[in-house]
Amino acid sequence: MSDHTARDEAIDRFAAINSTYYRRAFRRIGERRGYVPSLNIAAAVLGPVWLAGRRLWSAFWPFLVADLLAVVLIAFALGGGASAGQSARADRLETLAATRLLEAKTANDRDAGTPIAKSLTRSAAALEQAAKDARQAAEDARTGAWLVALLGTGMLAASRLVAGGLANHIAERRFRAWRLEGDAGKAGFSHLHAAGAAALLAIFVPIVFLHFNDRTLFDAFPSDPAWNSGAAAWLDRFIAAISSAVSPAAGTLTKAINGMLGVMEGILTQTPWPVVMAIILAIAWQLAGFRVFLLTFVAISYLAILGYWEKSMQTVALLGTAALISIAIGIPLGVLCGYNRRVAAIVRPLLDFMQTMPAFVYLIPVIALFGIGKPSGIIATIIFGIPPVVRLTALGIASVPASVREAAVAFGASRTFILFKVDLPTAAPSIMAGVSQTILMCLSMVVIAALIGAKGLGEDVLHALQYAAQGQGLLAGLAILLCAIVLDRVVQGRRVQ
C-alpha cells in the first residue's frame, strides 16, 4: 500500500471521528508547502475552549494568556483606568482645600495681617490648584482609558483570528502524531477538556472585572501577619537549637578552614611580589600559551599599578580555598551521581536548591552557625560554587559510551582501571568545564562574602556602593573581572586557543 493511500485512509478515519471539513482542510494543507490560508470558525469563536477540546495544549496556554491579557485591558479601561486613582486623589485634595480655605477665612476674619492667616491663604490656593491639576489629569486618563479599551478589544479580536487561522495547521500536526501512534481516541473532540477550559474562563474573567470595578476587593491576599511572625519565631528557635548542637563541630571546621586559608594567604601575600608574579606568568604560559601569558601580564600590571595587588592575592586565597574544597567534594560526588541514578535523584534537588536560593538568604544560617568572618564567607562560597562541578562531572561520566567500557572489560580491566583510565579521561572536558564554572561562581561571591567579614577586592566594591564612589567601584570591579578572566583561561588551558 502506498504512503498516499495510507494517508488517505488515515484521513478518512479521522473524518469519521470528526467531520468531512477536516478531511478537505487537511488534504489542502498536506498537498502544499508552507502556510495554507484557512479559517476555522469554531476555533475563532471559541478560542482556548476549542484548543482545549482538541487537546492542543502547546497552543492552548499562549492563547489563553493572550485572551486574559486582552480582558484585563478591557476591564481596566471600563473600570476607569488610571483615572480612578486620579479622581480619588482629586477628591481628597478638594476636600483638604475646602477645609484649609475655611481655616484661612477664619484666620483672616480675626486678623488678616498675621503670618498664620497669610500662610493658610497660600496653602488653600496651592491645594485648590493641585486639585484642579489632579482633576484635569483624571479627565486626560479617562480619555486614554478608551484607547486602552480599544487596544484590548483589538488584541482579543486578533488573538481569535490568529487562533482560527492556525487551528487547522495545528490540528493537522496533531493528526499526524495520532496517525503515527495509532490512537484514535486523540482525534475526537474532548467535551471534558473543553468544559474545563470554559470553567477557567468563567472563573478568571469575572474576577478580573470585579477587581477593576472595586480595586480593594482583590487588592491583597487575605493573610494573617501572625502567621509570619509565628513562623519566624519558630525558625529562630530551630536555628538556635541547631547552632548549639553543632557548635563543637562548627568550631573545628572553622579552625580547619582558617588554617588552610592562612597557609594560602601567607604564601601569596608574604612571598615577595616579583616571585609570585613570575610564577603566575610561568603557569599561564605553560598551561595556556603565549596569548594567555600576555593577558595575564596585562591583568597583573593593572592590579599592581593601581594598588590592588595585596587585596587581589587575598581574594585569590579566599577563592582558592573555597574552590579547592568545592572541587574536592564535587568531583567524587559527581562521579557517584554519574554511576548511580538513585544517588543522582537525591542529589539533584539539593543542587537545584543551592543554585536557586539567593546567596543573601543562606548567609543567615551560615552566620548563625559559623559567625562573622572569612570561614563563613568560604562556606557560603562553597554552597554557591559546588553545584556546577557536580552536575558537569555527573554528565561527563554518564556520557561515556557504553562500548568503550565494554571494550575495557573485555580486555580484563578492573573497576579502578576503568574509572581512572577510561571514564575520567573520557569525561575530562566536561569535568574541566565544571571546574572552570565552579571557580567563576566562587569568584562571583567575592562582594557578597565581603558583607560578612571576608577581605579582598569585594571590600572595595562594597565600600564604593556604600559611599557612591563610582570610580573606585568600577576600578575594583574591573580588577575582579580581570582575575576571573585569567583564572578561566588558565584553567581551560590550551583548549581555548
Short mmCIF file of C-alpha atoms in Angstrom, two decimals:
data_model
loop_
_atom_site.label_atom_id
_atom_site.label_comp_id
_atom_site.label_asym_id
_atom_site.label_seq_id
_atom_site.Cartn_x
_atom_site.Cartn_y
_atom_site.Cartn_z
CA MET A 1 0.00 0.00 0.00
CA SER A 2 1.46 3.38 -0.97
CA ASP A 3 2.08 6.18 1.53
CA HIS A 4 -0.50 8.34 -0.25
CA THR A 5 -3.17 5.64 0.10
CA ALA A 6 -2.31 5.10 3.76
CA ARG A 7 -2.60 8.84 4.37
CA ASP A 8 -5.99 8.96 2.66
CA GLU A 9 -7.26 6.08 4.79
CA ALA A 10 -5.98 7.75 7.95
CA ILE A 11 -7.71 10.98 6.93
CA ASP A 12 -10.91 9.05 6.34
CA ARG A 13 -10.69 7.55 9.82
CA PHE A 14 -10.08 10.99 11.31
CA ALA A 15 -13.01 12.42 9.34
CA ALA A 16 -15.22 9.60 10.58
CA ILE A 17 -14.47 10.71 14.13
CA ASN A 18 -14.72 14.44 13.35
CA SER A 19 -16.20 15.74 10.08
CA THR A 20 -15.55 15.98 6.36
CA TYR A 21 -14.47 19.60 6.91
CA TYR A 22 -11.18 18.42 8.36
CA ARG A 23 -10.73 15.91 5.54
CA ARG A 24 -10.76 18.70 2.98
CA ALA A 25 -8.70 21.09 5.14
CA PHE A 26 -6.02 18.51 5.94
CA ARG A 27 -5.70 17.43 2.34
CA ARG A 28 -5.22 21.04 1.24
CA ILE A 29 -2.55 21.51 3.89
CA GLY A 30 -0.83 18.24 3.01
CA GLU A 31 -0.75 18.97 -0.71
CA ARG A 32 1.08 22.30 -0.35
CA ARG A 33 4.15 23.58 1.41
CA GLY A 34 4.20 26.39 3.89
CA TYR A 35 1.15 28.12 5.30
CA VAL A 36 -2.14 27.36 3.56
CA PRO A 37 -4.78 30.07 4.26
CA SER A 38 -7.76 28.70 6.18
CA LEU A 39 -10.14 29.87 8.87
CA ASN A 40 -11.59 27.52 11.42
CA ILE A 41 -14.75 29.31 12.56
CA ALA A 42 -15.13 27.17 15.70
CA ALA A 43 -11.57 27.95 16.80
CA ALA A 44 -12.02 31.66 16.02
CA VAL A 45 -15.22 31.85 18.09
CA LEU A 46 -14.30 29.59 20.99
CA GLY A 47 -10.55 30.27 21.10
CA PRO A 48 -8.89 28.45 24.02
CA VAL A 49 -12.02 26.36 24.60
CA TRP A 50 -11.71 24.80 21.14
CA LEU A 51 -7.96 24.27 21.57
CA ALA A 52 -8.54 22.50 24.89
CA GLY A 53 -11.23 20.33 23.35
CA ARG A 54 -8.76 19.27 20.67
CA ARG A 55 -6.05 18.72 23.34
CA LEU A 56 -3.73 21.17 21.60
CA TRP A 57 -2.05 22.21 24.83
CA SER A 58 1.01 23.83 23.28
CA ALA A 59 -1.33 26.36 21.65
CA PHE A 60 -3.96 26.44 24.40
CA TRP A 61 -1.86 28.19 27.06
CA PRO A 62 -0.47 31.03 24.87
CA PHE A 63 -3.93 31.84 23.51
CA LEU A 64 -5.47 31.62 26.99
CA VAL A 65 -2.88 34.10 28.32
CA ALA A 66 -3.47 36.39 25.31
CA ASP A 67 -7.25 36.33 25.91
CA LEU A 68 -6.83 37.05 29.60
CA LEU A 69 -4.44 39.92 28.88
CA ALA A 70 -6.99 41.42 26.50
CA VAL A 71 -9.73 41.01 29.13
CA VAL A 72 -7.50 42.73 31.71
CA LEU A 73 -7.03 45.72 29.39
CA ILE A 74 -10.78 45.95 28.70
CA ALA A 75 -11.70 45.61 32.38
CA PHE A 76 -9.03 48.17 33.34
CA ALA A 77 -10.50 50.65 30.84
CA LEU A 78 -14.13 50.03 31.86
CA GLY A 79 -13.14 50.45 35.50
CA GLY A 80 -11.93 53.95 34.76
CA GLY A 81 -8.32 53.09 34.02
CA ALA A 82 -5.78 55.35 35.65
CA SER A 83 -8.48 57.99 36.06
CA ALA A 84 -9.91 56.14 39.06
CA GLY A 85 -6.83 56.81 41.14
CA GLN A 86 -6.52 60.37 39.84
CA SER A 87 -10.18 61.07 40.63
CA ALA A 88 -9.76 59.76 44.18
CA ARG A 89 -6.70 61.97 44.60
CA ALA A 90 -8.57 64.96 43.23
CA ASP A 91 -11.44 64.34 45.67
CA ARG A 92 -9.02 64.20 48.61
CA LEU A 93 -7.30 67.41 47.52
CA GLU A 94 -10.61 69.21 47.03
CA THR A 95 -11.78 68.21 50.50
CA LEU A 96 -8.48 69.30 52.01
CA ALA A 97 -8.55 72.57 50.05
CA ALA A 98 -12.07 73.32 51.29
CA THR A 99 -11.01 72.68 54.89
CA ARG A 100 -7.89 74.83 54.50
CA LEU A 101 -9.91 77.62 52.87
CA LEU A 102 -12.32 77.64 55.79
CA GLU A 103 -9.38 77.84 58.21
CA ALA A 104 -7.87 80.69 56.17
CA LYS A 105 -11.19 82.58 56.16
CA THR A 106 -11.49 82.23 59.94
CA ALA A 107 -7.91 83.44 60.42
CA ASN A 108 -8.46 86.40 58.06
CA ASP A 109 -11.64 87.41 59.88
CA ARG A 110 -9.66 87.56 63.10
CA ASP A 111 -6.61 89.38 61.75
CA ALA A 112 -5.80 89.40 58.03
CA GLY A 113 -2.26 90.63 58.56
CA THR A 114 -0.93 87.77 60.69
CA PRO A 115 1.63 85.32 59.22
CA ILE A 116 -0.67 82.38 60.03
CA ALA A 117 -3.54 83.87 58.00
CA LYS A 118 -1.26 84.55 55.05
CA SER A 119 0.22 81.03 55.25
CA LEU A 120 -3.23 79.41 55.39
CA THR A 121 -4.38 81.50 52.42
CA ARG A 122 -1.35 80.47 50.33
CA SER A 123 -1.83 76.83 51.36
CA ALA A 124 -5.52 76.89 50.40
CA ALA A 125 -4.70 78.39 47.00
CA ALA A 126 -1.99 75.79 46.39
CA LEU A 127 -4.33 72.95 47.32
CA GLU A 128 -7.04 74.31 45.01
CA GLN A 129 -4.56 74.40 42.14
CA ALA A 130 -3.34 70.88 42.92
CA ALA A 131 -6.95 69.66 43.00
CA LYS A 132 -7.60 71.26 39.59
CA ASP A 133 -4.45 69.65 38.16
CA ALA A 134 -5.46 66.24 39.56
CA ARG A 135 -8.98 66.62 38.13
CA GLN A 136 -7.52 67.52 34.73
CA ALA A 137 -5.19 64.53 34.91
CA ALA A 138 -8.17 62.32 35.71
CA GLU A 139 -10.01 63.65 32.64
CA ASP A 140 -6.97 63.01 30.46
CA ALA A 141 -6.66 59.49 31.88
CA ARG A 142 -10.35 58.86 31.21
CA THR A 143 -9.76 59.73 27.57
CA GLY A 144 -6.81 57.35 27.49
CA ALA A 145 -8.92 54.60 29.03
CA TRP A 146 -10.96 54.37 25.82
CA LEU A 147 -7.76 53.85 23.88
CA VAL A 148 -6.84 51.05 26.28
CA ALA A 149 -10.30 49.52 25.77
CA LEU A 150 -9.85 49.65 22.02
CA LEU A 151 -6.40 48.09 22.37
CA GLY A 152 -7.81 45.27 24.49
CA THR A 153 -10.67 44.68 22.07
CA GLY A 154 -8.30 44.65 19.12
CA MET A 155 -5.98 42.25 20.93
CA LEU A 156 -8.86 39.89 21.67
CA ALA A 157 -10.06 40.01 18.07
CA ALA A 158 -6.53 39.47 16.74
CA SER A 159 -5.99 36.55 19.13
CA ARG A 160 -9.17 34.85 17.93
CA LEU A 161 -8.37 35.49 14.24
CA VAL A 162 -4.89 34.05 14.69
CA ALA A 163 -6.36 31.04 16.52
CA GLY A 164 -8.81 30.48 13.69
CA GLY A 165 -6.13 30.86 11.04
CA LEU A 166 -3.68 28.46 12.71
CA ALA A 167 -6.17 25.96 14.11
CA ASN A 168 -6.27 23.64 11.10
CA HIS A 169 -2.50 23.61 10.78
CA ILE A 170 -2.03 22.81 14.47
CA ALA A 171 -4.75 20.15 14.34
CA GLU A 172 -3.15 18.63 11.21
CA ARG A 173 0.14 18.23 13.06
CA ARG A 174 -1.76 16.67 15.93
CA PHE A 175 -3.47 14.35 13.46
CA ARG A 176 -0.12 13.23 12.06
CA ALA A 177 1.12 12.44 15.58
CA TRP A 178 -2.09 10.48 16.23
CA ARG A 179 -1.63 8.60 12.96
CA LEU A 180 1.89 7.54 14.00
CA GLU A 181 0.74 6.50 17.47
CA GLY A 182 -2.39 4.78 16.15
CA ASP A 183 -4.54 6.15 18.99
CA ALA A 184 -7.89 7.11 17.54
CA GLY A 185 -9.11 8.44 20.87
CA LYS A 186 -6.93 11.53 20.47
CA ALA A 187 -8.61 12.51 17.23
CA GLY A 188 -12.02 13.35 18.64
CA PHE A 189 -13.24 16.46 20.41
CA SER A 190 -12.99 16.18 24.21
CA HIS A 191 -16.01 17.84 25.78
CA LEU A 192 -14.50 17.32 29.22
CA HIS A 193 -11.34 19.31 28.41
CA ALA A 194 -13.38 21.99 26.63
CA ALA A 195 -15.63 22.30 29.69
CA GLY A 196 -12.55 22.65 31.89
CA ALA A 197 -11.19 25.49 29.74
CA ALA A 198 -14.61 27.18 29.73
CA ALA A 199 -14.73 26.88 33.53
CA LEU A 200 -11.32 28.56 33.81
CA LEU A 201 -12.51 31.47 31.70
CA ALA A 202 -15.80 31.61 33.62
CA ILE A 203 -13.82 31.98 36.85
CA PHE A 204 -11.00 34.27 35.71
CA VAL A 205 -12.96 36.80 33.64
CA PRO A 206 -15.48 37.80 36.39
CA ILE A 207 -12.64 38.07 38.92
CA VAL A 208 -10.78 40.46 36.61
CA PHE A 209 -13.85 42.66 36.09
CA LEU A 210 -14.71 42.63 39.80
CA HIS A 211 -11.17 43.65 40.68
CA PHE A 212 -11.16 46.69 38.41
CA ASN A 213 -14.68 47.64 39.45
CA ASP A 214 -13.76 47.58 43.15
CA ARG A 215 -9.98 47.66 43.43
CA THR A 216 -9.99 46.89 47.13
CA LEU A 217 -11.73 43.54 46.58
CA PHE A 218 -8.64 41.58 45.48
CA ASP A 219 -6.05 44.19 46.36
CA ALA A 220 -4.08 42.00 48.77
CA PHE A 221 -4.05 38.35 49.71
CA PRO A 222 -6.02 37.78 52.95
CA SER A 223 -3.07 36.64 55.01
CA ASP A 224 -2.62 36.88 58.77
CA PRO A 225 0.54 38.74 59.92
CA ALA A 226 0.62 36.49 62.98
CA TRP A 227 1.47 33.52 60.75
CA ASN A 228 4.60 35.25 59.52
CA SER A 229 5.78 36.26 62.98
CA GLY A 230 4.99 32.81 64.40
CA ALA A 231 6.91 31.02 61.63
CA ALA A 232 9.85 33.41 62.04
CA ALA A 233 9.93 32.82 65.79
CA TRP A 234 9.86 29.05 65.27
CA LEU A 235 12.76 29.28 62.80
CA ASP A 236 14.72 31.42 65.26
CA ARG A 237 14.36 28.74 67.90
CA PHE A 238 15.18 25.98 65.42
CA ILE A 239 18.37 27.68 64.17
CA ALA A 240 19.43 28.46 67.74
CA ALA A 241 18.98 24.79 68.69
CA ILE A 242 20.97 23.60 65.66
CA SER A 243 23.70 26.17 66.35
CA SER A 244 24.00 24.96 69.93
CA ALA A 245 24.10 21.31 68.85
CA VAL A 246 26.72 21.69 66.14
CA SER A 247 28.82 24.32 67.88
CA PRO A 248 31.79 21.96 68.60
CA ALA A 249 31.83 20.61 65.03
CA ALA A 250 31.39 24.13 63.62
CA GLY A 251 34.34 25.34 65.70
CA THR A 252 36.54 22.52 64.42
CA LEU A 253 35.53 23.19 60.83
CA THR A 254 36.17 26.91 61.27
CA LYS A 255 39.68 26.23 62.59
CA ALA A 256 40.43 23.88 59.67
CA ILE A 257 39.25 26.43 57.10
CA ASN A 258 41.17 29.20 58.85
CA GLY A 259 44.30 27.08 58.79
CA MET A 260 44.00 26.27 55.10
CA LEU A 261 43.18 29.88 54.26
CA GLY A 262 46.07 31.14 56.39
CA VAL A 263 48.55 28.93 54.54
CA MET A 264 47.35 30.04 51.10
CA GLU A 265 47.11 33.70 52.05
CA GLY A 266 50.54 33.62 53.66
CA ILE A 267 52.12 32.10 50.55
CA LEU A 268 50.52 34.64 48.23
CA THR A 269 50.91 37.78 50.34
CA GLN A 270 54.15 37.15 52.28
CA THR A 271 56.20 35.85 49.37
CA PRO A 272 57.94 38.75 47.55
CA TRP A 273 55.71 40.03 44.78
CA PRO A 274 58.28 39.54 41.95
CA VAL A 275 58.42 35.82 42.79
CA VAL A 276 54.63 35.43 42.85
CA MET A 277 54.27 37.38 39.61
CA ALA A 278 56.91 35.29 37.86
CA ILE A 279 55.28 32.04 38.99
CA ILE A 280 51.83 33.16 37.85
CA LEU A 281 53.14 34.21 34.45
CA ALA A 282 55.07 30.96 34.04
CA ILE A 283 51.97 28.89 34.90
CA ALA A 284 49.90 30.89 32.40
CA TRP A 285 52.47 30.34 29.63
CA GLN A 286 52.92 26.66 30.42
CA LEU A 287 49.22 25.78 30.67
CA ALA A 288 47.55 28.14 28.22
CA GLY A 289 50.12 29.55 25.81
CA PHE A 290 51.53 32.90 24.82
CA ARG A 291 48.28 34.84 24.33
CA VAL A 292 47.03 33.99 27.82
CA PHE A 293 50.52 34.88 29.11
CA LEU A 294 50.11 38.37 27.63
CA LEU A 295 46.61 38.67 29.06
CA THR A 296 47.90 37.63 32.47
CA PHE A 297 50.75 40.15 32.26
CA VAL A 298 48.30 42.98 31.48
CA ALA A 299 45.98 41.93 34.32
CA ILE A 300 48.81 41.67 36.86
CA SER A 301 50.17 45.04 35.79
CA TYR A 302 46.74 46.61 36.29
CA LEU A 303 46.43 45.10 39.78
CA ALA A 304 49.93 46.15 40.81
CA ILE A 305 49.93 49.68 39.40
CA LEU A 306 46.56 50.63 40.92
CA GLY A 307 47.42 49.18 44.33
CA TYR A 308 45.20 46.10 44.23
CA TRP A 309 47.99 43.53 44.46
CA GLU A 310 47.65 42.56 48.12
CA LYS A 311 43.86 42.58 48.07
CA SER A 312 43.79 40.56 44.88
CA MET A 313 46.05 37.96 46.49
CA GLN A 314 43.68 37.84 49.48
CA THR A 315 40.81 37.34 47.05
CA VAL A 316 42.67 34.56 45.22
CA ALA A 317 43.45 32.87 48.56
CA LEU A 318 39.80 33.05 49.60
CA LEU A 319 38.69 31.88 46.19
CA GLY A 320 41.32 29.14 46.06
CA THR A 321 40.32 27.73 49.42
CA ALA A 322 36.64 27.66 48.52
CA ALA A 323 37.32 26.29 45.02
CA LEU A 324 39.64 23.52 46.25
CA ILE A 325 37.10 22.36 48.82
CA SER A 326 34.30 22.55 46.24
CA ILE A 327 36.29 20.55 43.69
CA ALA A 328 37.47 18.01 46.27
CA ILE A 329 33.86 17.35 47.25
CA GLY A 330 32.21 17.93 43.87
CA ILE A 331 34.19 15.63 41.58
CA PRO A 332 33.79 12.44 43.70
CA LEU A 333 30.13 13.28 44.29
CA GLY A 334 29.64 13.89 40.57
CA VAL A 335 31.30 10.56 39.73
CA LEU A 336 28.98 8.81 42.17
CA CYS A 337 25.95 10.54 40.64
CA GLY A 338 27.13 9.55 37.17
CA TYR A 339 27.28 5.90 38.19
CA ASN A 340 24.23 5.70 40.45
CA ARG A 341 20.89 7.10 39.30
CA ARG A 342 19.36 6.84 42.77
CA VAL A 343 22.09 8.99 44.27
CA ALA A 344 21.68 11.44 41.38
CA ALA A 345 17.93 11.62 42.03
CA ILE A 346 18.62 12.50 45.67
CA VAL A 347 21.43 14.98 44.99
CA ARG A 348 19.77 16.82 42.09
CA PRO A 349 17.08 18.59 44.19
CA LEU A 350 19.77 19.67 46.66
CA LEU A 351 21.84 21.15 43.84
CA ASP A 352 18.74 22.91 42.49
CA PHE A 353 18.12 24.37 45.94
CA MET A 354 21.73 25.52 46.29
CA GLN A 355 21.72 27.23 42.90
CA THR A 356 18.28 28.85 43.03
CA MET A 357 18.36 30.08 46.62
CA PRO A 358 19.60 33.70 46.68
CA ALA A 359 23.03 34.00 48.28
CA PHE A 360 21.83 36.60 50.79
CA VAL A 361 19.28 34.13 52.14
CA TYR A 362 21.65 31.32 53.06
CA LEU A 363 24.13 33.81 54.52
CA ILE A 364 21.79 34.00 57.51
CA PRO A 365 22.08 30.37 58.71
CA VAL A 366 25.80 30.35 57.82
CA ILE A 367 26.37 33.35 60.08
CA ALA A 368 24.25 31.73 62.80
CA LEU A 369 26.35 28.55 62.71
CA PHE A 370 29.84 29.87 61.97
CA GLY A 371 29.76 33.55 62.95
CA ILE A 372 31.17 36.54 61.09
CA GLY A 373 34.46 36.25 59.25
CA LYS A 374 36.34 34.60 56.42
CA PRO A 375 35.30 30.98 57.24
CA SER A 376 31.64 31.94 56.86
CA GLY A 377 32.41 33.62 53.55
CA ILE A 378 34.23 30.49 52.34
CA ILE A 379 31.37 28.19 53.40
CA ALA A 380 28.80 30.40 51.68
CA THR A 381 31.01 30.43 48.58
CA ILE A 382 31.26 26.63 48.63
CA ILE A 383 27.47 26.29 48.80
CA PHE A 384 27.14 28.56 45.79
CA GLY A 385 30.04 27.14 43.79
CA ILE A 386 29.83 23.37 44.22
CA PRO A 387 26.76 22.57 42.01
CA PRO A 388 28.41 23.19 38.58
CA VAL A 389 31.28 20.76 39.13
CA VAL A 390 28.91 18.09 40.48
CA ARG A 391 26.47 18.45 37.57
CA LEU A 392 29.07 18.52 34.81
CA THR A 393 31.11 15.69 36.31
CA ALA A 394 27.99 13.53 36.54
CA LEU A 395 27.10 14.48 32.95
CA GLY A 396 30.58 13.58 31.73
CA ILE A 397 30.60 10.20 33.46
CA ALA A 398 27.08 9.37 32.28
CA SER A 399 28.02 10.35 28.70
CA VAL A 400 30.92 7.87 28.42
CA PRO A 401 29.94 5.48 25.60
CA ALA A 402 29.00 2.01 26.84
CA SER A 403 31.04 0.47 24.04
CA VAL A 404 34.22 1.99 25.46
CA ARG A 405 33.57 0.46 28.88
CA GLU A 406 32.67 -2.88 27.30
CA ALA A 407 35.94 -2.92 25.37
CA ALA A 408 37.89 -2.25 28.57
CA VAL A 409 36.03 -5.02 30.41
CA ALA A 410 36.66 -7.40 27.51
CA PHE A 411 40.39 -6.86 27.98
CA GLY A 412 40.11 -7.66 31.70
CA ALA A 413 40.19 -4.13 33.12
CA SER A 414 39.25 -3.69 36.78
CA ARG A 415 36.71 -1.16 38.04
CA THR A 416 39.52 1.06 39.30
CA PHE A 417 41.28 0.93 35.94
CA ILE A 418 38.03 1.76 34.14
CA LEU A 419 37.43 4.72 36.44
CA PHE A 420 40.88 6.30 36.21
CA LYS A 421 41.95 5.21 32.73
CA VAL A 422 38.66 5.18 30.81
CA ASP A 423 35.84 7.16 32.38
CA LEU A 424 37.70 10.12 33.88
CA PRO A 425 39.88 10.77 30.78
CA THR A 426 36.84 10.49 28.51
CA ALA A 427 34.80 12.80 30.75
CA ALA A 428 37.74 15.20 31.30
CA PRO A 429 36.41 18.02 29.03
CA SER A 430 33.09 18.08 30.88
CA ILE A 431 34.82 17.87 34.27
CA MET A 432 37.21 20.71 33.43
CA ALA A 433 34.27 22.83 32.28
CA GLY A 434 32.67 22.17 35.68
CA VAL A 435 35.89 23.13 37.47
CA SER A 436 36.07 26.36 35.48
CA GLN A 437 32.43 27.18 36.23
CA THR A 438 32.95 26.47 39.92
CA ILE A 439 35.93 28.83 40.07
CA LEU A 440 33.97 31.59 38.36
CA MET A 441 30.95 31.03 40.60
CA CYS A 442 33.20 31.26 43.64
CA LEU A 443 34.71 34.48 42.35
CA SER A 444 31.25 35.94 41.82
CA MET A 445 30.69 35.62 45.58
CA VAL A 446 33.59 37.95 46.41
CA VAL A 447 31.42 41.02 47.05
CA ILE A 448 28.75 39.09 48.95
CA ALA A 449 31.38 37.41 51.12
CA ALA A 450 32.75 40.85 51.96
CA LEU A 451 29.44 41.61 53.67
CA ILE A 452 30.22 39.06 56.39
CA GLY A 453 33.83 39.98 57.01
CA ALA A 454 35.80 38.47 54.13
CA LYS A 455 38.58 40.73 52.90
CA GLY A 456 39.84 41.31 49.41
CA LEU A 457 38.62 43.15 46.34
CA GLY A 458 35.00 42.67 47.35
CA GLU A 459 35.58 45.00 50.28
CA ASP A 460 36.49 47.86 47.93
CA VAL A 461 33.38 47.29 45.83
CA LEU A 462 31.24 47.21 48.97
CA HIS A 463 32.72 50.50 50.23
CA ALA A 464 32.13 52.06 46.82
CA LEU A 465 28.48 51.02 46.98
CA GLN A 466 28.09 52.42 50.48
CA TYR A 467 29.61 55.80 49.66
CA ALA A 468 28.52 56.07 45.99
CA ALA A 469 32.14 56.18 44.83
CA GLN A 470 31.51 55.26 41.22
CA GLY A 471 35.11 55.49 40.04
CA GLN A 472 36.53 53.42 42.87
CA GLY A 473 33.81 50.81 42.44
CA LEU A 474 34.46 50.49 38.70
CA LEU A 475 38.22 50.10 39.24
CA ALA A 476 37.73 47.38 41.87
CA GLY A 477 35.08 45.67 39.76
CA LEU A 478 37.42 45.63 36.77
CA ALA A 479 40.09 44.07 38.98
CA ILE A 480 37.69 41.25 39.90
CA LEU A 481 36.79 40.82 36.23
CA LEU A 482 40.44 40.51 35.21
CA CYS A 483 41.03 37.91 37.92
CA ALA A 484 38.06 35.91 36.65
CA ILE A 485 39.19 36.05 33.01
CA VAL A 486 42.76 35.00 33.83
CA LEU A 487 41.66 32.13 36.06
CA ASP A 488 39.19 30.88 33.46
CA ARG A 489 41.75 30.96 30.63
CA VAL A 490 44.45 29.29 32.71
CA VAL A 491 42.15 26.52 33.94
CA GLN A 492 40.81 25.87 30.43
CA GLY A 493 44.38 25.65 29.19
CA ARG A 494 45.30 25.38 25.53
CA ARG A 495 41.76 24.29 24.55
CA VAL A 496 40.77 27.98 24.40
CA GLN A 497 43.47 28.75 21.83
#
